[in-house]
Amino acid sequence: MRLSRAYIIIGILALPFLASCGKRYEAKNMVKDFVKTYAKEEIEITSFSDLDSTKVISDSLLQVLRSRAMSDPFFKKGFQFTAERTGTTLLYIRMKYGEDSLGLSKTFYFDKDLTGIVAFK
């Protein structure tokens, strides 16, 4: 009986961890799809950070990020962001690419429900 309780407790404690892994996987796939679709040339992605959240991106800063993204030299012109901001919290993930010694990276921001990319820098 005690052993089955231990399994139940471990299972309950593991749920948030497993849910966050699923969201990270989903965010990585969105970024990979975006890069594959809109990159001017093939970009070799070397790694991704953990998915995290932020509340410090204001609406005005979000507009600046979006306008700068439109002129990013790595991506084709005319892409559309697939999501609008909902609430104050944004999720983000950092993608590293190229040679590790160069330290090249891009940060992609998502709405809190992870329905699409809101902006990147």
N, CA, C and O atoms as a printed pandas DataFrame, in Angstrom:
     atom_number atom_name residue_name chain_id  residue_number  x_coord  y_coord  z_coord
0              1         N          MET        A               1    0.812   -1.189    0.000
1              2        CA          MET        A               1    0.000    0.000    0.000
2              3         C          MET        A               1    0.864    1.265    0.000
3              4         O          MET        A               1    0.568    2.220   -0.718
4              5         N          ARG        A               2    1.924    1.270    0.800
5              6        CA          ARG        A               2    2.801    2.433    0.862
6              7         C          ARG        A               2    3.522    2.637   -0.474
7              8         O          ARG        A               2    3.755    3.769   -0.898
8              9         N          LEU        A               3    3.861    1.557   -1.112
9             10        CA          LEU        A               3    4.555    1.643   -2.389
10            11         C          LEU        A               3    3.666    2.292   -3.448
11            12         O          LEU        A               3    4.148    3.106   -4.235
12            13         N          SER        A               4    2.391    1.950   -3.483
13            14        CA          SER        A               4    1.479    2.541   -4.467
14            15         C          SER        A               4    1.258    4.030   -4.179
15            16         O          SER        A               4    1.093    4.816   -5.112
16            17         N          ARG        A               5    1.252    4.420   -2.929
17            18        CA          ARG        A               5    1.143    5.846   -2.589
18            19         C          ARG        A               5    2.362    6.603   -3.070
19            20         O          ARG        A               5    2.248    7.728   -3.558
20            21         N          ALA        A               6    3.520    5.998   -2.936
21            22        CA          ALA        A               6    4.751    6.647   -3.398
22            23         C          ALA        A               6    4.693    6.876   -4.904
23            24         O          ALA        A               6    5.092    7.935   -5.388
24            25         N          TYR        A               7    4.195    5.883   -5.648
25            26        CA          TYR        A               7    4.067    6.045   -7.098
26            27         C          TYR        A               7    3.091    7.156   -7.452
27            28         O          TYR        A               7    3.330    7.915   -8.391
28            29         N          ILE        A               8    2.006    7.258   -6.718
29            30        CA          ILE        A               8    1.014    8.300   -6.964
30            31         C          ILE        A               8    1.623    9.673   -6.698
31            32         O          ILE        A               8    1.444   10.598   -7.491
32            33         N          ILE        A               9    2.336    9.807   -5.595
33            34        CA          ILE        A               9    2.957   11.086   -5.246
34            35         C          ILE        A               9    4.003   11.468   -6.289
35            36         O          ILE        A               9    4.041   12.618   -6.726
36            37         N          ILE        A              10    4.837   10.542   -6.688
37            38        CA          ILE        A              10    5.853   10.815   -7.709
38            39         C          ILE        A              10    5.191   11.204   -9.028
39            40         O          ILE        A              10    5.650   12.121   -9.710
40            41         N          GLY        A              11    4.123   10.516   -9.382
41            42        CA          GLY        A              11    3.402   10.829  -10.612
42            43         C          GLY        A              11    2.832   12.237  -10.600
43            44         O          GLY        A              11    2.925   12.956  -11.595
44            45         N          ILE        A              12    2.246   12.632   -9.489
45            46        CA          ILE        A              12    1.664   13.966   -9.366
46            47         C          ILE        A              12    2.749   15.032   -9.431
47            48         O          ILE        A              12    2.561   16.069  -10.066
48            49         N          LEU        A              13    3.874   14.789   -8.785
49            50        CA          LEU        A              13    4.972   15.753   -8.803
50            51         C          LEU        A              13    5.622   15.854  -10.181
51            52         O          LEU        A              13    6.165   16.902  -10.530
52            53         N          ALA        A              14    5.575   14.795  -10.958
53            54        CA          ALA        A              14    6.201   14.792  -12.281
54            55         C          ALA        A              14    5.352   15.473  -13.349
55            56         O          ALA        A              14    5.886   15.852  -14.392
56            57         N          LEU        A              15    4.058   15.640  -13.126
57            58        CA          LEU        A              15    3.171   16.224  -14.135
58            59         C          LEU        A              15    3.591   17.608  -14.609
59            60         O          LEU        A              15    3.642   17.826  -15.819
60            61         N          PRO        A              16    3.898   18.567  -13.716
61            62        CA          PRO        A              16    4.320   19.885  -14.217
62            63         C          PRO        A              16    5.608   19.811  -15.039
63            64         O          PRO        A              16    5.757   20.532  -16.025
64            65         N          PHE        A              17    6.519   18.956  -14.643
65            66        CA          PHE        A              17    7.770   18.799  -15.382
66            67         C          PHE        A              17    7.499   18.269  -16.783
67            68         O          PHE        A              17    8.046   18.781  -17.759
68            69         N          LEU        A              18    6.668   17.260  -16.884
69            70        CA          LEU        A              18    6.356   16.677  -18.190
70            71         C          LEU        A              18    5.583   17.653  -19.062
71            72         O          LEU        A              18    5.784   17.693  -20.276
72            73         N          ALA        A              19    4.706   18.434  -18.461
73            74        CA          ALA        A              19    3.951   19.431  -19.230
74            75         C          ALA        A              19    4.880   20.501  -19.783
75            76         O          ALA        A              19    4.713   20.922  -20.928
76            77         N          SER        A              20    5.858   20.951  -18.998
77            78        CA          SER        A              20    6.781   21.971  -19.476
78            79         C          SER        A              20    7.679   21.419  -20.580
79            80         O          SER        A              20    8.053   22.160  -21.489
80            81         N          CYS        A              21    8.030   20.147  -20.520
81            82        CA          CYS        A              21    8.824   19.536  -21.585
82            83         C          CYS        A              21    8.032   19.522  -22.888
83            84         O          CYS        A              21    8.591   19.750  -23.961
84            85         N          GLY        A              22    6.750   19.258  -22.796
85            86        CA          GLY        A              22    5.903   19.251  -23.984
86            87         C          GLY        A              22    5.797   20.631  -24.612
87            88         O          GLY        A              22    5.811   20.764  -25.835
88            89         N          LYS        A              23    5.691   21.657  -23.776
89            90        CA          LYS        A              23    5.626   23.026  -24.291
90            91         C          LYS        A              23    6.944   23.422  -24.936
91            92         O          LYS        A              23    6.949   24.088  -25.972
92            93         N          ARG        A              24    8.062   23.021  -24.340
93            94        CA          ARG        A              24    9.374   23.333  -24.912
94            95         C          ARG        A              24    9.511   22.670  -26.273
95            96         O          ARG        A              24    9.998   23.284  -27.223
96            97         N          TYR        A              25    9.087   21.433  -26.366
97            98        CA          TYR        A              25    9.136   20.698  -27.636
98            99         C          TYR        A              25    8.283   21.400  -28.693
99           100         O          TYR        A              25    8.695   21.530  -29.846
100          101         N          GLU        A              26    7.101   21.846  -28.298
101          102        CA          GLU        A              26    6.206   22.548  -29.214
102          103         C          GLU        A              26    6.820   23.872  -29.672
103          104         O          GLU        A              26    6.751   24.208  -30.854
104          105         N          ALA        A              27    7.418   24.622  -28.751
105          106        CA          ALA        A              27    8.060   25.892  -29.093
106          107         C          ALA        A              27    9.243   25.666  -30.037
107          108         O          ALA        A              27    9.414   26.407  -31.006
108          109         N          LYS        A              28   10.050   24.654  -29.759
109          110        CA          LYS        A              28   11.184   24.343  -30.641
110          111         C          LYS        A              28   10.707   24.038  -32.049
111          112         O          LYS        A              28   11.305   24.499  -33.022
112          113         N          ASN        A              29    9.635   23.264  -32.168
113          114        CA          ASN        A              29    9.114   22.924  -33.491
114          115         C          ASN        A              29    8.587   24.151  -34.225
115          116         O          ASN        A              29    8.761   24.264  -35.438
116          117         N          MET        A              30    7.944   25.071  -33.508
117          118        CA          MET        A              30    7.470   26.301  -34.142
118          119         C          MET        A              30    8.630   27.117  -34.688
119          120         O          MET        A              30    8.560   27.650  -35.796
120          121         N          VAL        A              31    9.699   27.211  -33.902
121          122        CA          VAL        A              31   10.873   27.965  -34.337
122          123         C          VAL        A              31   11.525   27.274  -35.536
123          124         O          VAL        A              31   11.878   27.933  -36.513
124          125         N          LYS        A              32   11.683   25.967  -35.467
125          126        CA          LYS        A              32   12.279   25.234  -36.592
126          127         C          LYS        A              32   11.470   25.429  -37.862
127          128         O          LYS        A              32   12.041   25.646  -38.931
128          129         N          ASP        A              33   10.148   25.357  -37.762
129          130        CA          ASP        A              33    9.285   25.563  -38.922
130          131         C          ASP        A              33    9.425   26.984  -39.467
131          132         O          ASP        A              33    9.491   27.180  -40.681
132          133         N          PHE        A              34    9.469   27.969  -38.579
133          134        CA          PHE        A              34    9.614   29.362  -38.988
134          135         C          PHE        A              34   10.937   29.558  -39.720
135          136         O          PHE        A              34   10.978   30.169  -40.788
136          137         N          VAL        A              35   12.012   29.040  -39.145
137          138        CA          VAL        A              35   13.339   29.184  -39.753
138          139         C          VAL        A              35   13.384   28.478  -41.105
139          140         O          VAL        A              35   13.918   29.018  -42.074
140          141         N          LYS        A              36   12.833   27.289  -41.169
141          142        CA          LYS        A              36   12.836   26.530  -42.420
142          143         C          LYS        A              36   12.049   27.262  -43.509
143          144         O          LYS        A              36   12.453   27.266  -44.672
144          145         N          THR        A              37   10.939   27.874  -43.137
145          146        CA          THR        A              37   10.078   28.547  -44.098
146          147         C          THR        A              37   10.621   29.904  -44.532
147          148         O          THR        A              37   10.548   30.238  -45.714
148          149         N          TYR        A              38   11.162   30.692  -43.609
149          150        CA          TYR        A              38   11.473   32.085  -43.896
150          151         C          TYR        A              38   12.956   32.441  -43.954
151          152         O          TYR        A              38   13.282   33.575  -44.304
152          153         N          ALA        A              39   13.854   31.539  -43.633
153          154        CA          ALA        A              39   15.281   31.860  -43.703
154          155         C          ALA        A              39   15.711   32.023  -45.157
155          156         O          ALA        A              39   15.274   31.269  -46.027
156          157         N          LYS        A              40   16.559   32.998  -45.416
157          158        CA          LYS        A              40   17.057   33.222  -46.772
158          159         C          LYS        A              40   17.977   32.096  -47.212
159          160         O          LYS        A              40   18.022   31.744  -48.391
160          161         N          GLU        A              41   18.698   31.543  -46.274
161          162        CA          GLU        A              41   19.560   30.400  -46.548
162          163         C          GLU        A              41   19.456   29.435  -45.375
163          164         O          GLU        A              41   18.940   29.785  -44.314
164          165         N          GLU        A              42   19.945   28.235  -45.572
165          166        CA          GLU        A              42   19.824   27.223  -44.526
166          167         C          GLU        A              42   20.604   27.641  -43.289
167          168         O          GLU        A              42   21.773   28.017  -43.377
168          169         N          ILE        A              43   19.950   27.574  -42.139
169          170        CA          ILE        A              43   20.562   27.915  -40.857
170          171         C          ILE        A              43   20.684   26.638  -40.052
171          172         O          ILE        A              43   19.699   25.930  -39.841
172          173         N          GLU        A              44   21.888   26.345  -39.605
173          174        CA          GLU        A              44   22.112   25.149  -38.786
174          175         C          GLU        A              44   21.864   25.505  -37.319
175          176         O          GLU        A              44   22.652   26.221  -36.702
176          177         N          ILE        A              45   20.777   25.003  -36.781
177          178        CA          ILE        A              45   20.440   25.249  -35.375
178          179         C          ILE        A              45   21.261   24.298  -34.521
179          180         O          ILE        A              45   21.247   23.086  -34.737
180          181         N          THR        A              46   21.980   24.856  -33.547
181          182        CA          THR        A              46   22.840   24.015  -32.709
182          183         C          THR        A              46   22.190   23.650  -31.381
183          184         O          THR        A              46   22.437   22.564  -30.858
184          185         N          SER        A              47   21.357   24.543  -30.818
185          186        CA          SER        A              47   20.712   24.218  -29.543
186          187         C          SER        A              47   19.588   25.198  -29.242
187          188         O          SER        A              47   19.444   26.235  -29.889
188          189         N          PHE        A              48   18.796   24.833  -28.237
189          190        CA          PHE        A              48   17.716   25.683  -27.737
190          191         C          PHE        A              48   17.857   25.802  -26.229
191          192         O          PHE        A              48   18.308   24.874  -25.558
192          193         N          SER        A              49   17.465   26.959  -25.706
193          194        CA          SER        A              49   17.415   27.132  -24.253
194          195         C          SER        A              49   16.130   26.493  -23.738
195          196         O          SER        A              49   15.331   25.969  -24.513
196          197         N          ASP        A              50   15.945   26.543  -22.440
197          198        CA          ASP        A              50   14.665   26.123  -21.869
198          199         C          ASP        A              50   13.621   27.178  -22.213
199          200         O          ASP        A              50   13.953   28.340  -22.448
200          201         N          LEU        A              51   12.380   26.772  -22.239
201          202        CA          LEU        A              51   11.275   27.703  -22.445
202          203         C          LEU        A              51   11.040   28.430  -21.128
203          204         O          LEU        A              51   10.944   27.799  -20.075
204          205         N          ASP        A              52   10.949   29.744  -21.186
205          206        CA          ASP        A              52   10.766   30.538  -19.977
206          207         C          ASP        A              52    9.693   31.592  -20.234
207          208         O          ASP        A              52    9.187   31.712  -21.350
208          209         N          SER        A              53    9.352   32.349  -19.206
209          210        CA          SER        A              53    8.326   33.382  -19.345
210          211         C          SER        A              53    8.878   34.731  -18.896
211          212         O          SER        A              53    9.829   34.813  -18.117
212          213         N          THR        A              54    8.250   35.785  -19.413
213          214        CA          THR        A              54    8.629   37.135  -19.037
214          215         C          THR        A              54    7.394   38.023  -19.029
215          216         O          THR        A              54    6.441   37.804  -19.776
216          217         N          LYS        A              55    7.437   39.028  -18.164
217          218        CA          LYS        A              55    6.369   40.025  -18.112
218          219         C          LYS        A              55    6.918   41.415  -18.392
219          220         O          LYS        A              55    6.181   42.394  -18.273
220          221         N          VAL        A              56    8.188   41.531  -18.760
221          222        CA          VAL        A              56    8.818   42.839  -18.912
222          223         C          VAL        A              56    8.758   43.389  -20.339
223          224         O          VAL        A              56    9.257   44.487  -20.585
224          225         N          ILE        A              57    8.169   42.667  -21.273
225          226        CA          ILE        A              57    8.052   43.143  -22.637
226          227         C          ILE        A              57    6.754   43.943  -22.768
227          228         O          ILE        A              57    5.661   43.376  -22.763
228          229         N          SER        A              58    6.888   45.249  -22.884
229          230        CA          SER        A              58    5.702   46.110  -23.016
230          231         C          SER        A              58    5.182   46.041  -24.454
231          232         O          SER        A              58    5.846   45.514  -25.347
232          233         N          ASP        A              59    3.980   46.585  -24.655
233          234        CA          ASP        A              59    3.407   46.605  -26.003
234          235         C          ASP        A              59    4.259   47.432  -26.960
235          236         O          ASP        A              59    4.416   47.068  -28.126
236          237         N          SER        A              60    4.810   48.542  -26.473
237          238        CA          SER        A              60    5.646   49.378  -27.340
238          239         C          SER        A              60    6.952   48.665  -27.707
239          240         O          SER        A              60    7.408   48.763  -28.846
240          241         N          LEU        A              61    7.549   47.956  -26.764
241          242        CA          LEU        A              61    8.758   47.196  -27.054
242          243         C          LEU        A              61    8.450   46.047  -28.020
243          244         O          LEU        A              61    9.261   45.727  -28.889
244          245         N          LEU        A              62    7.302   45.446  -27.868
245          246        CA          LEU        A              62    6.886   44.378  -28.768
246          247         C          LEU        A              62    6.777   44.898  -30.206
247          248         O          LEU        A              62    7.176   44.212  -31.147
248          249         N          GLN        A              63    6.241   46.097  -30.373
249          250        CA          GLN        A              63    6.145   46.688  -31.711
250          251         C          GLN        A              63    7.519   46.977  -32.293
251          252         O          GLN        A              63    7.735   46.799  -33.492
252          253         N          VAL        A              64    8.456   47.425  -31.449
253          254        CA          VAL        A              64    9.833   47.662  -31.908
254          255         C          VAL        A              64   10.475   46.350  -32.343
255          256         O          VAL        A              64   11.123   46.299  -33.388
256          257         N          LEU        A              65   10.303   45.291  -31.556
257          258        CA          LEU        A              65   10.854   43.984  -31.913
258          259         C          LEU        A              65   10.287   43.499  -33.242
259          260         O          LEU        A              65   11.016   42.958  -34.074
260          261         N          ARG        A              66    9.000   43.692  -33.435
261          262        CA          ARG        A              66    8.356   43.256  -34.681
262          263         C          ARG        A              66    8.875   44.043  -35.879
263          264         O          ARG        A              66    9.134   43.464  -36.934
264          265         N          SER        A              67    9.028   45.346  -35.727
265          266        CA          SER        A              67    9.496   46.139  -36.867
266          267         C          SER        A              67   10.957   45.819  -37.195
267          268         O          SER        A              67   11.332   45.780  -38.367
268          269         N          ARG        A              68   11.773   45.591  -36.180
269          270        CA          ARG        A              68   13.166   45.195  -36.436
270          271         C          ARG        A              68   13.251   43.811  -37.067
271          272         O          ARG        A              68   14.115   43.554  -37.905
272          273         N          ALA        A              69   12.355   42.931  -36.662
273          274        CA          ALA        A              69   12.342   41.571  -37.220
274          275         C          ALA        A              69   12.055   41.601  -38.714
275          276         O          ALA        A              69   12.581   40.781  -39.466
276          277         N          MET        A              70   11.228   42.534  -39.143
277          278        CA          MET        A              70   10.874   42.632  -40.564
278          279         C          MET        A              70   12.074   42.984  -41.432
279          280         O          MET        A              70   12.075   42.709  -42.632
280          281         N          SER        A              71   13.094   43.592  -40.833
281          282        CA          SER        A              71   14.290   43.941  -41.610
282          283         C          SER        A              71   15.496   43.072  -41.233
283          284         O          SER        A              71   16.632   43.418  -41.556
284          285         N          ASP        A              72   15.257   41.967  -40.564
285          286        CA          ASP        A              72   16.336   41.045  -40.184
286          287         C          ASP        A              72   16.953   40.461  -41.456
287          288         O          ASP        A              72   16.236   39.912  -42.293
288          289         N          PRO        A              73   18.270   40.574  -41.610
289          290        CA          PRO        A              73   18.913   40.122  -42.855
290          291         C          PRO        A              73   18.888   38.604  -43.075
291          292         O          PRO        A              73   19.147   38.154  -44.191
292          293         N          PHE        A              74   18.588   37.812  -42.055
293          294        CA          PHE        A              74   18.580   36.357  -42.202
294          295         C          PHE        A              74   17.261   35.820  -42.760
295          296         O          PHE        A              74   17.198   34.684  -43.229
296          297         N          PHE        A              75   16.202   36.646  -42.708
297          298        CA          PHE        A              75   14.878   36.156  -43.072
298          299         C          PHE        A              75   14.310   36.907  -44.269
299          300         O          PHE        A              75   14.613   38.080  -44.488
300          301         N          LYS        A              76   13.487   36.213  -45.033
301          302        CA          LYS        A              76   12.806   36.788  -46.188
302          303         C          LYS        A              76   11.823   37.853  -45.717
303          304         O          LYS        A              76   11.346   37.827  -44.583
304          305         N          LYS        A              77   11.540   38.765  -46.592
305          306        CA          LYS        A              77   10.565   39.821  -46.282
306          307         C          LYS        A              77    9.145   39.279  -46.416
307          308         O          LYS        A              77    8.911   38.297  -47.121
308          309         N          GLY        A              78    8.211   39.917  -45.744
309          310        CA          GLY        A              78    6.807   39.623  -45.928
310          311         C          GLY        A              78    6.222   38.534  -45.045
311          312         O          GLY        A              78    5.075   38.139  -45.257
312          313         N          PHE        A              79    6.956   38.038  -44.072
313          314        CA          PHE        A              79    6.358   37.030  -43.184
314          315         C          PHE        A              79    5.416   37.710  -42.210
315          316         O          PHE        A              79    5.527   38.907  -41.944
316          317         N          GLN        A              80    4.505   36.942  -41.695
317          318        CA          GLN        A              80    3.540   37.430  -40.708
318          319         C          GLN        A              80    3.743   36.675  -39.397
319          320         O          GLN        A              80    4.019   35.475  -39.393
320          321         N          PHE        A              81    3.603   37.388  -38.296
321          322        CA          PHE        A              81    3.623   36.717  -37.006
322          323         C          PHE        A              81    2.287   36.009  -36.835
323          324         O          PHE        A              81    1.240   36.548  -37.194
324          325         N          THR        A              82    2.325   34.812  -36.291
325          326        CA          THR        A              82    1.132   33.974  -36.266
326          327         C          THR        A              82    0.269   34.163  -35.034
327          328         O          THR        A              82   -0.777   33.525  -34.916
328          329         N          ALA        A              83    0.674   35.013  -34.124
329          330        CA          ALA        A              83   -0.113   35.172  -32.890
330          331         C          ALA        A              83   -0.078   36.622  -32.429
331          332         O          ALA        A              83    0.846   37.373  -32.742
332          333         N          GLU        A              84   -1.088   36.987  -31.693
333          334        CA          GLU        A              84   -1.149   38.294  -31.041
334          335         C          GLU        A              84   -0.921   38.091  -29.554
335          336         O          GLU        A              84   -1.167   37.015  -29.009
336          337         N          ARG        A              85   -0.458   39.121  -28.929
337          338        CA          ARG        A              85   -0.224   39.057  -27.482
338          339         C          ARG        A              85   -1.558   38.941  -26.752
339          340         O          ARG        A              85   -2.506   39.672  -27.041
340          341         N          THR        A              86   -1.612   38.016  -25.808
341          342        CA          THR        A              86   -2.785   37.889  -24.943
342          343         C          THR        A              86   -2.288   37.942  -23.502
343          344         O          THR        A              86   -1.559   37.051  -23.065
344          345         N          GLY        A              87   -2.665   38.954  -22.777
345          346        CA          GLY        A              87   -2.206   39.096  -21.393
346          347         C          GLY        A              87   -0.837   39.743  -21.321
347          348         O          GLY        A              87   -0.307   40.229  -22.319
348          349         N          THR        A              88   -0.275   39.739  -20.122
349          350        CA          THR        A              88    1.016   40.399  -19.912
350          351         C          THR        A              88    2.200   39.449  -20.022
351          352         O          THR        A              88    3.334   39.901  -20.179
352          353         N          THR        A              89    1.964   38.156  -19.945
353          354        CA          THR        A              89    3.043   37.181  -19.947
354          355         C          THR        A              89    3.331   36.685  -21.358
355          356         O          THR        A              89    2.420   36.333  -22.107
356          357         N          LEU        A              90    4.612   36.664  -21.704
357          358        CA          LEU        A              90    5.066   36.056  -22.954
358          359         C          LEU        A              90    6.009   34.914  -22.606
359          360         O          LEU        A              90    6.726   34.973  -21.607
360          361         N          LEU        A              91    6.005   33.891  -23.420
361          362        CA          LEU        A              91    6.983   32.811  -23.305
362          363         C          LEU        A              91    8.094   33.080  -24.304
363          364         O          LEU        A              91    7.853   33.689  -25.346
364          365         N          TYR        A              92    9.308   32.635  -24.000
365          366        CA          TYR        A              92   10.393   32.814  -24.951
366          367         C          TYR        A              92   11.355   31.639  -24.899
367          368         O          TYR        A              92   11.462   30.929  -23.899
368          369         N          ILE        A              93   12.052   31.463  -26.020
369          370        CA          ILE        A              93   13.074   30.434  -26.131
370          371         C          ILE        A              93   14.198   31.003  -26.991
371          372         O          ILE        A              93   13.944   31.705  -27.970
372          373         N          ARG        A              94   15.427   30.701  -26.628
373          374        CA          ARG        A              94   16.577   31.187  -27.391
374          375         C          ARG        A              94   17.116   30.054  -28.258
375          376         O          ARG        A              94   17.359   28.946  -27.781
376          377         N          MET        A              95   17.297   30.354  -29.532
377          378        CA          MET        A              95   17.840   29.409  -30.497
378          379         C          MET        A              95   19.281   29.815  -30.783
379          380         O          MET        A              95   19.546   30.966  -31.130
380          381         N          LYS        A              96   20.206   28.884  -30.640
381          382        CA          LYS        A              96   21.603   29.129  -31.018
382          383         C          LYS        A              96   21.847   28.469  -32.363
383          384         O          LYS        A              96   21.335   27.384  -32.636
384          385         N          TYR        A              97   22.631   29.131  -33.202
385          386        CA          TYR        A              97   22.885   28.604  -34.535
386          387         C          TYR        A              97   24.304   28.945  -34.973
387          388         O          TYR        A              97   24.982   29.770  -34.361
388          389         N          GLY        A              98   24.734   28.292  -36.045
389          390        CA          GLY        A              98   26.082   28.522  -36.550
390          391         C          GLY        A              98   27.119   27.871  -35.662
391          392         O          GLY        A              98   26.824   26.960  -34.888
392          393         N          GLU        A              99   28.331   28.355  -35.791
393          394        CA          GLU        A              99   29.421   27.826  -34.974
394          395         C          GLU        A              99   29.272   28.315  -33.537
395          396         O          GLU        A              99   28.969   29.484  -33.298
396          397         N          ASP        A             100   29.487   27.414  -32.586
397          398        CA          ASP        A             100   29.343   27.765  -31.172
398          399         C          ASP        A             100   30.287   28.884  -30.749
399          400         O          ASP        A             100   29.951   29.682  -29.874
400          401         N          SER        A             101   31.470   28.949  -31.367
401          402        CA          SER        A             101   32.446   29.959  -30.977
402          403         C          SER        A             101   31.982   31.373  -31.325
403          404         O          SER        A             101   32.464   32.340  -30.736
404          405         N          LEU        A             102   31.047   31.508  -32.280
405          406        CA          LEU        A             102   30.547   32.822  -32.666
406          407         C          LEU        A             102   29.458   33.328  -31.730
407          408         O          LEU        A             102   29.238   34.535  -31.634
408          409         N          GLY        A             103   28.780   32.428  -31.047
409          410        CA          GLY        A             103   27.734   32.816  -30.104
410          411         C          GLY        A             103   26.517   33.450  -30.762
411          412         O          GLY        A             103   25.921   34.365  -30.194
412          413         N          LEU        A             104   26.135   32.982  -31.946
413          414        CA          LEU        A             104   24.981   33.534  -32.644
414          415         C          LEU        A             104   23.691   32.975  -32.061
415          416         O          LEU        A             104   23.578   31.774  -31.819
416          417         N          SER        A             105   22.721   33.852  -31.836
417          418        CA          SER        A             105   21.446   33.390  -31.288
418          419         C          SER        A             105   20.320   34.336  -31.675
419          420         O          SER        A             105   20.546   35.498  -32.012
420          421         N          LYS        A             106   19.128   33.820  -31.618
421          422        CA          LYS        A             106   17.901   34.589  -31.814
422          423         C          LYS        A             106   16.947   34.165  -30.701
423          424         O          LYS        A             106   16.900   32.993  -30.327
424          425         N          THR        A             107   16.192   35.121  -30.178
425          426        CA          THR        A             107   15.203   34.840  -29.150
426          427         C          THR        A             107   13.821   34.991  -29.758
427          428         O          THR        A             107   13.504   36.027  -30.342
428          429         N          PHE        A             108   13.004   33.967  -29.624
429          430        CA          PHE        A             108   11.646   33.959  -30.158
430          431         C          PHE        A             108   10.655   34.067  -29.006
431          432         O          PHE        A             108   10.781   33.381  -27.992
432          433         N          TYR        A             109    9.666   34.941  -29.181
433          434        CA          TYR        A             109    8.641   35.173  -28.160
434          435         C          TYR        A             109    7.311   34.594  -28.633
435          436         O          TYR        A             109    6.963   34.692  -29.810
436          437         N          PHE        A             110    6.580   33.994  -27.711
437          438        CA          PHE        A             110    5.292   33.352  -27.989
438          439         C          PHE        A             110    4.237   33.922  -27.059
439          440         O          PHE        A             110    4.557   34.441  -25.990
440          441         N          ASP        A             111    2.967   33.824  -27.469
441          442        CA          ASP        A             111    1.883   34.172  -26.560
442          443         C          ASP        A             111    1.841   33.135  -25.442
443          444         O          ASP        A             111    2.444   32.068  -25.555
444          445         N          LYS        A             112    1.136   33.448  -24.375
445          446        CA          LYS        A             112    1.158   32.571  -23.200
446          447         C          LYS        A             112    0.550   31.205  -23.455
447          448         O          LYS        A             112    0.856   30.252  -22.739
448          449         N          ASP        A             113   -0.316   31.091  -24.472
449          450        CA          ASP        A             113   -0.945   29.805  -24.799
450          451         C          ASP        A             113   -0.141   29.024  -25.836
451          452         O          ASP        A             113   -0.529   27.923  -26.227
452          453         N          LEU        A             114    0.967   29.588  -26.274
453          454        CA          LEU        A             114    1.862   28.947  -27.227
454          455         C          LEU        A             114    1.152   28.610  -28.548
455          456         O          LEU        A             114    1.330   27.529  -29.109
456          457         N          THR        A             115    0.340   29.572  -29.028
457          458        CA          THR        A             115   -0.344   29.343  -30.299
458          459         C          THR        A             115    0.475   29.824  -31.488
459          460         O          THR        A             115    0.170   29.472  -32.628
460          461         N          GLY        A             116    1.510   30.621  -31.242
461          462        CA          GLY        A             116    2.349   31.080  -32.331
462          463         C          GLY        A             116    3.404   32.068  -31.876
463          464         O          GLY        A             116    3.447   32.470  -30.714
464          465         N          ILE        A             117    4.259   32.452  -32.823
465          466        CA          ILE        A             117    5.344   33.391  -32.551
466          467         C          ILE        A             117    4.795   34.802  -32.581
467          468         O          ILE        A             117    4.110   35.185  -33.530
468          469         N          VAL        A             118    5.092   35.583  -31.543
469          470        CA          VAL        A             118    4.630   36.958  -31.415
470          471         C          VAL        A             118    5.687   37.926  -31.953
471          472         O          VAL        A             118    5.348   38.937  -32.566
472          473         N          ALA        A             119    6.971   37.616  -31.723
473          474        CA          ALA        A             119    8.069   38.458  -32.175
474          475         C          ALA        A             119    9.365   37.681  -32.003
475          476         O          ALA        A             119    9.386   36.614  -31.390
476          477         N          PHE        A             120   10.443   38.227  -32.548
477          478        CA          PHE        A             120   11.776   37.674  -32.289
478          479         C          PHE        A             120   12.804   38.768  -32.379
479          480         O          PHE        A             120   12.556   39.833  -32.944
480          481         N          LYS        A             121   13.969   38.496  -31.813
481          482        CA          LYS        A             121   15.099   39.435  -31.921
482          483         C          LYS        A             121   16.372   38.638  -32.074
483          484         O          LYS        A             121   17.453   39.216  -32.183
